[in-house]
Amino acid sequence: MPEIIEFSGPVLAGPDSERRGLWSIDGLLTFKRPQQVPDKVLEGWVLPGFVDAHCHIGLGPGGPVDAAAAEDQARADLAAGTMLVRDAGSPADTRWMQGGRDFPVLIRAGRHVARTRRYLRGFADEVEPEGLVEAVRKQARDGDGWVKLVGDWIDRGIGDLAPSFPSAVVRDAVQAAHDEGARVTAHCFAEDTLDQMLDAGIDCIEHATGLLPRHLPRFAEQGVPIVPTLINIATFPDIAAKARPKFPRYADHMLALWERRMERVAEAYEAGVRIFAGTDAGSVLNHGRIADEILALHEAGLPMAAALDAACWSARKWLGADGLHEGARADVVLCSEDPLTVPRTVSQLAHVVLGGRIIR
């Protein structure tokens, strides 16, 4: 006999779409009432499993972690309702997590690609400009359709943020990834790096703390989304304080980026820039914080429907994953209250169901 779960509450099939009557039959969703009595009935507001669009499973503060630690990371994300992870760079091979019903669906990007000695030690494939194109090709072939560039980092010679690679080389590298069928996303803190990446035809920007009014029309027209990682940007004051004795210019810059973080996200939303939720968990941040990022986007000025959309319906569509559709895998979360009117309920999930299996 098939295993059946009935979801008895309102089904939020989109940011402005509510339905009633949803079931999981052997791990697949249906809106057609089955003849058999359900094995379980779960109450609550139903959403598709959350998406963490910037996460690092397999990465710790010192670089790659072992399989047991990576599993703990994935389970922490799952317990918080994250059922789809876009890996934004990891030095660990996490392919063993893919294909089952034990972990969130994982879309891998391979290792970060960074300039030599211009990123966190042990994280990235570090290359000089002449090696960037080939490094990007390698990561494009090793991942699941994404490559992660480190677009800028502190240049100790000038004492401030600076682009990692020359613009012409970045253009060639992005084109190489596209030739391999992969999209490219880039870590970008500073203002000028965004111009370089937009000129290169980048597919996504991480952090985007340097957004200026001049950038917004280009992001909207080129369809380039941002993943602000606001709970990560909250660490900038600590970074600035540690850097100040040696690099005061850099410290001032990081503080200035932090001070306008909320306004920049609100301005991007108002300009029609697509925004997706990502925690940046796995280096200095703990896993399982997707609700914190959703709430931070709401605090920054996104209506709650848009903040949820950044981690639910649009995020899944962007990554080629199903939402709450007939025949989709039963990856759902249930809130005890309506998340559109009671935002905090996303932090207190009533149930988490992965592939038709009740996790909590």
Short mmCIF file of N, CA and C in Angstrom, two decimals, residues 30-145:
data_model
loop_
_atom_site.label_atom_id
_atom_site.label_comp_id
_atom_site.label_asym_id
_atom_site.label_seq_id
_atom_site.Cartn_x
_atom_site.Cartn_y
_atom_site.Cartn_z
N THR A 30 0.42 15.49 -4.74
CA THR A 30 -0.76 15.50 -5.60
C THR A 30 -1.83 16.38 -4.97
N PHE A 31 -2.60 17.02 -5.82
CA PHE A 31 -3.76 17.79 -5.38
C PHE A 31 -5.05 16.99 -5.55
N LYS A 32 -4.92 15.71 -5.93
CA LYS A 32 -6.08 14.85 -6.14
C LYS A 32 -6.26 13.96 -4.91
N ARG A 33 -7.41 14.04 -4.31
CA ARG A 33 -7.66 13.29 -3.07
C ARG A 33 -7.53 11.78 -3.33
N PRO A 34 -6.68 11.10 -2.59
CA PRO A 34 -6.57 9.64 -2.78
C PRO A 34 -7.75 8.92 -2.14
N GLN A 35 -8.03 7.72 -2.63
CA GLN A 35 -9.12 6.93 -2.07
C GLN A 35 -8.74 6.35 -0.72
N GLN A 36 -7.48 6.08 -0.52
CA GLN A 36 -7.03 5.47 0.73
C GLN A 36 -6.98 6.51 1.85
N VAL A 37 -7.28 6.08 3.04
CA VAL A 37 -7.17 6.94 4.22
C VAL A 37 -5.69 7.25 4.45
N PRO A 38 -5.34 8.51 4.71
CA PRO A 38 -3.92 8.85 4.89
C PRO A 38 -3.34 8.20 6.14
N ASP A 39 -2.05 7.92 6.06
CA ASP A 39 -1.34 7.38 7.23
C ASP A 39 -1.10 8.47 8.27
N LYS A 40 -0.88 9.69 7.81
CA LYS A 40 -0.63 10.83 8.70
C LYS A 40 -1.38 12.04 8.17
N VAL A 41 -1.83 12.88 9.08
CA VAL A 41 -2.41 14.17 8.73
C VAL A 41 -1.60 15.25 9.44
N LEU A 42 -1.02 16.16 8.66
CA LEU A 42 -0.20 17.23 9.21
C LEU A 42 -0.92 18.56 9.03
N GLU A 43 -0.96 19.33 10.08
CA GLU A 43 -1.65 20.62 10.04
C GLU A 43 -0.63 21.76 9.95
N GLY A 44 -1.06 22.84 9.32
CA GLY A 44 -0.22 24.03 9.23
C GLY A 44 -0.26 24.63 7.85
N TRP A 45 0.36 25.80 7.71
CA TRP A 45 0.48 26.47 6.42
C TRP A 45 1.62 25.82 5.65
N VAL A 46 1.34 25.38 4.44
CA VAL A 46 2.29 24.57 3.67
C VAL A 46 3.07 25.45 2.69
N LEU A 47 4.39 25.32 2.72
CA LEU A 47 5.29 26.00 1.79
C LEU A 47 6.22 24.98 1.16
N PRO A 48 6.76 25.27 -0.03
CA PRO A 48 7.81 24.39 -0.53
C PRO A 48 9.03 24.47 0.37
N GLY A 49 9.79 23.38 0.45
CA GLY A 49 11.01 23.38 1.25
C GLY A 49 11.89 24.56 0.89
N PHE A 50 12.49 25.18 1.90
CA PHE A 50 13.27 26.39 1.69
C PHE A 50 14.52 26.11 0.84
N VAL A 51 14.95 27.16 0.16
CA VAL A 51 16.19 27.15 -0.63
C VAL A 51 17.21 28.01 0.07
N ASP A 52 18.40 27.47 0.31
CA ASP A 52 19.54 28.27 0.74
C ASP A 52 20.44 28.42 -0.48
N ALA A 53 20.41 29.59 -1.09
CA ALA A 53 21.10 29.81 -2.36
C ALA A 53 22.56 30.19 -2.20
N HIS A 54 23.04 30.23 -0.96
CA HIS A 54 24.47 30.47 -0.74
C HIS A 54 24.86 29.74 0.53
N CYS A 55 25.35 28.53 0.37
CA CYS A 55 25.64 27.66 1.50
C CYS A 55 26.90 26.87 1.16
N HIS A 56 27.62 26.44 2.20
CA HIS A 56 28.90 25.74 1.99
C HIS A 56 28.93 24.46 2.80
N ILE A 57 28.24 23.44 2.34
CA ILE A 57 28.31 22.14 3.00
C ILE A 57 29.66 21.51 2.69
N GLY A 58 30.33 21.06 3.73
CA GLY A 58 31.66 20.47 3.55
C GLY A 58 32.79 21.44 3.84
N LEU A 59 32.45 22.67 4.22
CA LEU A 59 33.45 23.69 4.48
C LEU A 59 33.36 24.15 5.92
N GLY A 60 34.51 24.29 6.56
CA GLY A 60 34.58 24.82 7.92
C GLY A 60 35.54 25.99 7.97
N PRO A 61 35.75 26.59 9.14
CA PRO A 61 36.62 27.76 9.24
C PRO A 61 38.04 27.53 8.73
N GLY A 62 38.51 26.29 8.80
CA GLY A 62 39.87 26.01 8.35
C GLY A 62 39.97 25.33 7.00
N GLY A 63 38.84 25.20 6.30
CA GLY A 63 38.86 24.52 5.00
C GLY A 63 37.91 23.34 5.00
N PRO A 64 38.26 22.28 4.27
CA PRO A 64 37.35 21.14 4.16
C PRO A 64 37.16 20.43 5.49
N VAL A 65 35.95 19.91 5.71
CA VAL A 65 35.65 19.12 6.90
C VAL A 65 35.42 17.68 6.48
N ASP A 66 35.46 16.76 7.46
CA ASP A 66 35.27 15.35 7.13
C ASP A 66 33.79 15.05 6.88
N ALA A 67 33.52 13.82 6.45
CA ALA A 67 32.17 13.45 6.05
C ALA A 67 31.18 13.58 7.20
N ALA A 68 31.61 13.22 8.42
CA ALA A 68 30.69 13.30 9.56
C ALA A 68 30.29 14.74 9.85
N ALA A 69 31.25 15.67 9.76
CA ALA A 69 30.95 17.08 9.99
C ALA A 69 30.06 17.64 8.88
N ALA A 70 30.33 17.23 7.64
CA ALA A 70 29.49 17.68 6.52
C ALA A 70 28.07 17.18 6.69
N GLU A 71 27.92 15.95 7.17
CA GLU A 71 26.58 15.40 7.40
C GLU A 71 25.87 16.20 8.48
N ASP A 72 26.58 16.57 9.54
CA ASP A 72 25.97 17.38 10.60
C ASP A 72 25.49 18.73 10.04
N GLN A 73 26.29 19.32 9.16
CA GLN A 73 25.90 20.59 8.55
C GLN A 73 24.61 20.43 7.75
N ALA A 74 24.57 19.39 6.93
CA ALA A 74 23.40 19.17 6.09
C ALA A 74 22.15 18.90 6.93
N ARG A 75 22.31 18.16 8.00
CA ARG A 75 21.16 17.86 8.85
C ARG A 75 20.67 19.10 9.60
N ALA A 76 21.59 19.98 9.97
CA ALA A 76 21.18 21.24 10.61
C ALA A 76 20.37 22.09 9.63
N ASP A 77 20.81 22.14 8.38
CA ASP A 77 20.05 22.87 7.36
C ASP A 77 18.67 22.25 7.18
N LEU A 78 18.64 20.94 7.10
CA LEU A 78 17.37 20.24 6.88
C LEU A 78 16.40 20.48 8.04
N ALA A 79 16.89 20.44 9.25
CA ALA A 79 16.03 20.65 10.40
C ALA A 79 15.39 22.04 10.40
N ALA A 80 16.07 23.00 9.77
CA ALA A 80 15.54 24.36 9.67
C ALA A 80 14.62 24.55 8.47
N GLY A 81 14.41 23.48 7.70
CA GLY A 81 13.52 23.56 6.56
C GLY A 81 14.19 23.75 5.23
N THR A 82 15.53 23.80 5.20
CA THR A 82 16.24 23.93 3.93
C THR A 82 16.29 22.58 3.24
N MET A 83 15.70 22.52 2.05
CA MET A 83 15.65 21.26 1.31
C MET A 83 16.30 21.34 -0.05
N LEU A 84 16.78 22.53 -0.39
CA LEU A 84 17.53 22.71 -1.63
C LEU A 84 18.67 23.68 -1.32
N VAL A 85 19.89 23.22 -1.57
CA VAL A 85 21.09 24.03 -1.31
C VAL A 85 21.83 24.25 -2.61
N ARG A 86 22.06 25.53 -2.91
CA ARG A 86 23.03 25.84 -3.97
C ARG A 86 24.37 26.06 -3.27
N ASP A 87 25.23 25.07 -3.39
CA ASP A 87 26.57 25.18 -2.84
C ASP A 87 27.29 26.33 -3.53
N ALA A 88 27.87 27.22 -2.73
CA ALA A 88 28.57 28.38 -3.30
C ALA A 88 30.07 28.25 -3.13
N GLY A 89 30.56 27.03 -3.27
CA GLY A 89 31.98 26.77 -3.19
C GLY A 89 32.33 25.94 -1.98
N SER A 90 32.95 24.78 -2.20
CA SER A 90 33.39 23.93 -1.11
C SER A 90 34.59 23.11 -1.57
N PRO A 91 35.63 23.01 -0.73
CA PRO A 91 36.78 22.19 -1.09
C PRO A 91 36.56 20.71 -0.85
N ALA A 92 35.43 20.34 -0.25
CA ALA A 92 35.12 18.94 0.02
C ALA A 92 34.27 18.37 -1.11
N ASP A 93 34.49 17.11 -1.42
CA ASP A 93 33.66 16.41 -2.41
C ASP A 93 32.42 15.90 -1.70
N THR A 94 31.29 16.53 -1.96
CA THR A 94 30.04 16.18 -1.28
C THR A 94 29.06 15.44 -2.20
N ARG A 95 29.56 14.91 -3.30
CA ARG A 95 28.66 14.22 -4.23
C ARG A 95 27.98 13.01 -3.60
N TRP A 96 28.58 12.44 -2.55
CA TRP A 96 27.99 11.28 -1.90
C TRP A 96 26.66 11.62 -1.23
N MET A 97 26.39 12.90 -1.02
CA MET A 97 25.11 13.31 -0.42
C MET A 97 23.97 13.36 -1.43
N GLN A 98 24.29 13.33 -2.68
CA GLN A 98 23.27 13.57 -3.71
C GLN A 98 22.51 12.31 -4.07
N GLY A 99 21.25 12.50 -4.47
CA GLY A 99 20.48 11.42 -5.07
C GLY A 99 19.58 10.64 -4.13
N GLY A 100 19.61 10.93 -2.83
CA GLY A 100 18.77 10.17 -1.91
C GLY A 100 17.73 11.04 -1.22
N ARG A 101 17.24 10.55 -0.08
CA ARG A 101 16.23 11.29 0.68
C ARG A 101 16.70 11.56 2.10
N ASP A 102 18.01 11.58 2.29
CA ASP A 102 18.55 11.80 3.63
C ASP A 102 19.02 13.23 3.85
N PHE A 103 19.28 13.95 2.76
CA PHE A 103 19.86 15.28 2.85
C PHE A 103 19.12 16.24 1.92
N PRO A 104 19.30 17.54 2.12
CA PRO A 104 18.74 18.48 1.14
C PRO A 104 19.29 18.19 -0.26
N VAL A 105 18.49 18.50 -1.26
CA VAL A 105 18.99 18.44 -2.63
C VAL A 105 20.15 19.42 -2.75
N LEU A 106 21.25 18.95 -3.32
CA LEU A 106 22.49 19.74 -3.34
C LEU A 106 22.93 20.00 -4.77
N ILE A 107 23.05 21.28 -5.10
CA ILE A 107 23.58 21.71 -6.40
C ILE A 107 24.99 22.24 -6.15
N ARG A 108 25.98 21.51 -6.60
CA ARG A 108 27.38 21.82 -6.28
C ARG A 108 28.01 22.79 -7.27
N ALA A 109 28.95 23.60 -6.75
CA ALA A 109 29.71 24.52 -7.60
C ALA A 109 31.19 24.18 -7.63
N GLY A 110 31.60 23.08 -7.01
CA GLY A 110 33.03 22.80 -6.93
C GLY A 110 33.71 23.79 -5.98
N ARG A 111 35.00 23.99 -6.19
CA ARG A 111 35.76 24.89 -5.32
C ARG A 111 35.61 26.34 -5.78
N HIS A 112 35.75 27.27 -4.83
CA HIS A 112 35.93 28.66 -5.21
C HIS A 112 37.15 28.77 -6.12
N VAL A 113 37.14 29.76 -7.00
CA VAL A 113 38.33 30.09 -7.79
C VAL A 113 38.75 31.50 -7.38
N ALA A 114 39.96 31.62 -6.83
CA ALA A 114 40.42 32.88 -6.26
C ALA A 114 41.83 33.21 -6.74
N ARG A 115 42.21 34.46 -6.56
CA ARG A 115 43.58 34.89 -6.84
C ARG A 115 44.52 34.33 -5.77
N THR A 116 45.72 34.01 -6.16
CA THR A 116 46.70 33.46 -5.24
C THR A 116 46.89 34.37 -4.03
N ARG A 117 46.76 33.78 -2.84
CA ARG A 117 46.92 34.48 -1.56
C ARG A 117 45.99 35.68 -1.42
N ARG A 118 44.83 35.60 -2.07
CA ARG A 118 43.85 36.67 -1.96
C ARG A 118 42.49 36.11 -1.54
N TYR A 119 42.52 35.13 -0.66
CA TYR A 119 41.27 34.61 -0.12
C TYR A 119 41.60 33.82 1.14
N LEU A 120 40.60 33.27 1.79
CA LEU A 120 40.79 32.49 3.00
C LEU A 120 41.57 31.21 2.69
N ARG A 121 42.56 30.94 3.50
CA ARG A 121 43.46 29.82 3.24
C ARG A 121 42.72 28.48 3.31
N GLY A 122 42.97 27.63 2.32
CA GLY A 122 42.39 26.29 2.30
C GLY A 122 41.02 26.18 1.67
N PHE A 123 40.47 27.32 1.22
CA PHE A 123 39.12 27.30 0.67
C PHE A 123 39.11 27.06 -0.85
N ALA A 124 40.01 27.71 -1.56
CA ALA A 124 39.84 27.90 -3.00
C ALA A 124 40.93 27.22 -3.83
N ASP A 125 40.63 27.08 -5.10
CA ASP A 125 41.63 26.81 -6.12
C ASP A 125 42.24 28.17 -6.46
N GLU A 126 43.47 28.42 -6.02
CA GLU A 126 44.08 29.74 -6.15
C GLU A 126 44.96 29.78 -7.40
N VAL A 127 44.71 30.78 -8.23
CA VAL A 127 45.42 30.88 -9.51
C VAL A 127 45.80 32.33 -9.78
N GLU A 128 46.75 32.49 -10.68
CA GLU A 128 47.08 33.81 -11.22
C GLU A 128 46.23 34.06 -12.47
N PRO A 129 46.17 35.29 -12.96
CA PRO A 129 45.27 35.59 -14.09
C PRO A 129 45.41 34.66 -15.28
N GLU A 130 46.65 34.29 -15.61
CA GLU A 130 46.84 33.44 -16.79
C GLU A 130 46.25 32.04 -16.61
N GLY A 131 45.96 31.64 -15.37
CA GLY A 131 45.38 30.33 -15.12
C GLY A 131 43.89 30.35 -14.84
N LEU A 132 43.27 31.52 -14.89
CA LEU A 132 41.87 31.62 -14.48
C LEU A 132 40.94 30.87 -15.42
N VAL A 133 41.10 31.03 -16.71
CA VAL A 133 40.16 30.41 -17.65
C VAL A 133 40.16 28.89 -17.50
N GLU A 134 41.34 28.31 -17.42
CA GLU A 134 41.40 26.85 -17.30
C GLU A 134 40.85 26.38 -15.96
N ALA A 135 41.10 27.15 -14.89
CA ALA A 135 40.56 26.78 -13.58
C ALA A 135 39.03 26.81 -13.60
N VAL A 136 38.47 27.82 -14.26
CA VAL A 136 37.02 27.91 -14.36
C VAL A 136 36.46 26.75 -15.17
N ARG A 137 37.12 26.40 -16.26
CA ARG A 137 36.66 25.25 -17.05
C ARG A 137 36.65 23.98 -16.19
N LYS A 138 37.69 23.78 -15.39
CA LYS A 138 37.78 22.59 -14.55
C LYS A 138 36.63 22.54 -13.55
N GLN A 139 36.36 23.67 -12.87
CA GLN A 139 35.29 23.68 -11.89
C GLN A 139 33.91 23.55 -12.55
N ALA A 140 33.77 24.09 -13.74
CA ALA A 140 32.50 23.95 -14.46
C ALA A 140 32.22 22.48 -14.77
N ARG A 141 33.26 21.74 -15.09
CA ARG A 141 33.08 20.32 -15.40
C ARG A 141 32.87 19.49 -14.14
N ASP A 142 33.38 19.98 -13.02
CA ASP A 142 33.31 19.22 -11.77
C ASP A 142 32.02 19.47 -11.00
N GLY A 143 31.35 20.59 -11.26
CA GLY A 143 30.17 20.96 -10.50
C GLY A 143 28.88 20.59 -11.20
N ASP A 144 27.80 21.18 -10.70
CA ASP A 144 26.46 20.89 -11.20
C ASP A 144 25.85 22.12 -11.88
N GLY A 145 26.66 22.78 -12.71
CA GLY A 145 26.14 23.89 -13.48
C GLY A 145 26.44 25.27 -12.94
#
